[in-house]
């Protein structure tokens, strides 16, 4: 986890806490509980699990290679729609990307576009390609695409500011297939 938000276990200076592995306390990184409602999140090494609001607020857990990568809690106090974005190379020149965040206060999903790098810009002239967007638990959204993208743009359909985020690179685990952890 590389975020330095107030909820992060990694201090802002980026150095791990003494006795920890990478600044994550105890057993915070754990395998995704397959029998506990974890679902694939598009093609790639990602899966998600929605946690109900029974004892608090609803949350979306994002797993990467079976390990917890992010937890997004439903909140109406922030207008921020975009929370995270990742990319991974699969095989020679095949790439998978995933972005996630909160739905807008009115419950609508944002418009999500992945911005291109590499051959996408050079040969197709395209600068952005719309991602496939789905909603999760009526509070969150996921978007994915395939291609050599390096960033994501998110905008509320009713207008407003555009949120941008660079995609974090993820390495496919050794021996993983082309759609490890994802829907083929």
Coordinates of C-alpha atoms in Angstrom, one line a residue:
X1 CA 0.0 0.0 0.0
X2 CA 1.6 3.2 -1.1
X3 CA -1.0 5.7 -0.1
X4 CA -0.1 8.3 2.6
X5 CA -3.7 9.1 3.4
X6 CA -4.6 9.4 7.1
X7 CA -5.9 5.8 7.1
X8 CA -2.6 4.4 5.8
X9 CA -0.3 2.3 7.9
X10 CA 2.7 3.7 6.1
X11 CA 3.9 7.0 7.5
X12 CA 4.2 10.0 5.1
X13 CA 8.0 9.7 5.0
X14 CA 7.5 6.3 3.3
X15 CA 9.8 4.3 5.6
X16 CA 8.4 1.2 7.2
X17 CA 7.7 1.1 10.9
X18 CA 10.2 -0.8 12.9
X19 CA 9.5 -4.5 12.9
X20 CA 7.0 -4.4 10.1
X21 CA 7.2 -5.6 6.5
X22 CA 6.7 -2.5 4.4
X23 CA 4.8 -0.6 7.0
X24 CA 1.7 -2.8 7.1
X25 CA 1.0 -3.8 10.7
X26 CA 0.5 -7.4 11.8
X27 CA -1.4 -9.6 9.3
X28 CA -3.2 -6.7 7.5
X29 CA -2.2 -8.3 4.2
X30 CA -4.2 -11.5 4.0
X31 CA -5.5 -13.7 1.2
X32 CA -8.9 -12.9 -0.3
X33 CA -11.5 -15.1 1.3
X34 CA -12.8 -16.9 -1.8
X35 CA -15.7 -18.4 0.2
X36 CA -16.6 -15.0 1.6
X37 CA -18.1 -13.3 -1.4
X38 CA -15.0 -12.2 -3.3
X39 CA -15.7 -11.6 -7.0
X40 CA -13.4 -11.1 -10.0
X41 CA -12.9 -7.5 -11.0
X42 CA -12.5 -7.6 -14.8
X43 CA -9.5 -9.2 -16.5
X44 CA -6.3 -9.2 -14.4
X45 CA -5.1 -10.1 -11.0
X46 CA -7.9 -8.2 -9.1
X47 CA -11.0 -9.2 -7.2
X48 CA -13.3 -7.3 -4.9
X49 CA -15.6 -7.9 -2.0
X50 CA -18.4 -5.7 -0.8
X51 CA -18.9 -5.5 2.9
X52 CA -22.4 -4.5 4.1
X53 CA -23.3 -1.6 6.3
X54 CA -24.6 -3.8 9.1
X55 CA -22.5 -2.3 11.9
X56 CA -21.3 0.8 10.2
X57 CA -20.7 2.1 6.7
X58 CA -20.5 0.0 3.6
X59 CA -17.0 -0.8 2.3
X60 CA -15.4 -2.2 -0.9
X61 CA -12.3 -4.3 -0.5
X62 CA -10.0 -4.5 -3.5
X63 CA -7.7 -7.5 -3.7
X64 CA -4.6 -8.0 -5.9
X65 CA -3.1 -11.5 -6.4
X66 CA -5.3 -12.5 -3.4
X67 CA -4.0 -9.9 -1.0
X68 CA -5.8 -6.9 0.3
X69 CA -4.7 -3.9 -1.7
X70 CA -7.3 -1.2 -0.7
X71 CA -10.4 -0.7 1.4
X72 CA -12.8 2.1 0.3
X73 CA -15.5 3.1 2.8
X74 CA -18.7 4.7 1.7
X75 CA -18.7 8.4 2.6
X76 CA -20.8 11.4 1.5
X77 CA -18.4 13.9 3.0
X78 CA -16.1 13.9 0.1
X79 CA -16.8 14.7 -3.5
X80 CA -13.9 12.5 -4.6
X81 CA -15.1 9.9 -7.1
X82 CA -11.7 8.2 -8.0
X83 CA -9.9 6.2 -5.4
X84 CA -7.3 4.0 -7.1
X85 CA -6.1 2.7 -10.4
X86 CA -3.7 -0.2 -11.4
X87 CA -2.3 -1.8 -14.5
X88 CA -0.5 -5.0 -15.2
X89 CA 1.2 -6.5 -18.3
X90 CA 0.1 -10.0 -19.2
X91 CA 2.2 -11.9 -21.7
X92 CA 4.1 -10.0 -24.4
X93 CA 2.1 -6.8 -25.2
X94 CA -1.2 -7.4 -23.5
X95 CA -2.2 -5.0 -20.7
X96 CA -5.0 -5.0 -18.2
X97 CA -6.2 -1.9 -16.2
X98 CA -8.6 -1.4 -13.3
X99 CA -9.8 1.8 -11.6
X100 CA -12.3 2.1 -8.7
X101 CA -14.0 4.7 -6.5
X102 CA -17.2 6.0 -5.0
X103 CA -20.4 6.8 -6.8
X104 CA -21.5 10.4 -6.9
X105 CA -23.7 11.7 -4.1
X106 CA -26.7 11.3 -6.4
X107 CA -25.8 7.6 -7.0
X108 CA -24.7 7.9 -10.6
X109 CA -21.6 6.2 -12.0
X110 CA -19.0 8.5 -13.4
X111 CA -17.7 8.5 -17.0
X112 CA -14.3 6.7 -16.9
X113 CA -11.7 7.0 -19.6
X114 CA -8.2 5.4 -19.6
X115 CA -5.5 7.5 -21.2
X116 CA -3.1 5.9 -23.5
X117 CA 0.6 5.7 -23.7
X118 CA 2.9 3.8 -26.0
X119 CA 1.6 2.5 -29.3
X120 CA -2.0 3.5 -28.5
X121 CA -1.2 7.1 -28.9
X122 CA 1.3 6.6 -31.7
X123 CA -0.7 4.4 -34.0
X124 CA -4.4 5.0 -33.2
X125 CA -4.1 8.7 -32.4
X126 CA -6.4 8.0 -29.4
X127 CA -5.7 9.8 -26.2
X128 CA -8.4 8.2 -24.1
X129 CA -10.6 5.1 -24.3
X130 CA -13.8 4.6 -22.3
X131 CA -13.6 1.9 -19.7
X132 CA -16.3 -0.6 -18.9
X133 CA -18.0 0.7 -15.8
X134 CA -20.1 -1.4 -13.3
X135 CA -21.5 -0.4 -9.9
X136 CA -21.0 -2.4 -6.8
X137 CA -23.4 -2.4 -3.8
X138 CA -25.0 0.8 -5.0
X139 CA -22.2 2.9 -3.5
X140 CA -19.0 2.1 -5.5
X141 CA -17.9 1.6 -9.1
X142 CA -15.3 -0.4 -10.9
X143 CA -13.9 0.2 -14.5
X144 CA -11.6 -1.8 -16.6
X145 CA -10.1 -2.0 -20.0
X146 CA -7.3 -3.7 -22.0
X147 CA -4.5 -1.7 -23.6
X148 CA -1.2 0.1 -22.8
X149 CA -2.8 2.8 -20.7
X150 CA -0.9 5.0 -18.2
X151 CA -3.6 7.1 -16.6
X152 CA -7.3 7.4 -15.9
X153 CA -9.8 10.3 -16.1
X154 CA -13.1 10.3 -14.2
X155 CA -15.9 12.8 -14.6
X156 CA -19.4 13.0 -13.1
X157 CA -22.0 12.8 -15.9
X158 CA -23.6 16.0 -14.7
X159 CA -20.4 17.9 -15.1
X160 CA -17.9 19.2 -12.7
X161 CA -14.2 18.7 -12.3
X162 CA -12.2 15.9 -13.9
X163 CA -10.2 13.7 -11.6
X164 CA -6.9 12.2 -12.9
X165 CA -4.7 9.5 -11.6
X166 CA -1.7 7.7 -12.9
X167 CA -2.0 3.9 -13.0
X168 CA 0.2 2.1 -10.5
X169 CA 2.1 -0.8 -12.1
X170 CA 1.4 -4.3 -10.8
X171 CA 3.5 -7.3 -11.7
X172 CA 1.8 -10.6 -12.6
X173 CA 2.7 -13.3 -10.2
X174 CA 4.9 -16.1 -11.6
X175 CA 2.9 -18.8 -13.3
X176 CA -0.2 -16.7 -13.5
X177 CA -2.4 -17.1 -16.5
X178 CA -3.6 -14.4 -18.9
X179 CA -6.7 -13.7 -16.8
X180 CA -5.5 -14.6 -13.3
X181 CA -8.1 -13.7 -10.8
X182 CA -10.3 -12.2 -13.5
X183 CA -13.2 -13.0 -15.7
X184 CA -12.0 -14.2 -19.0

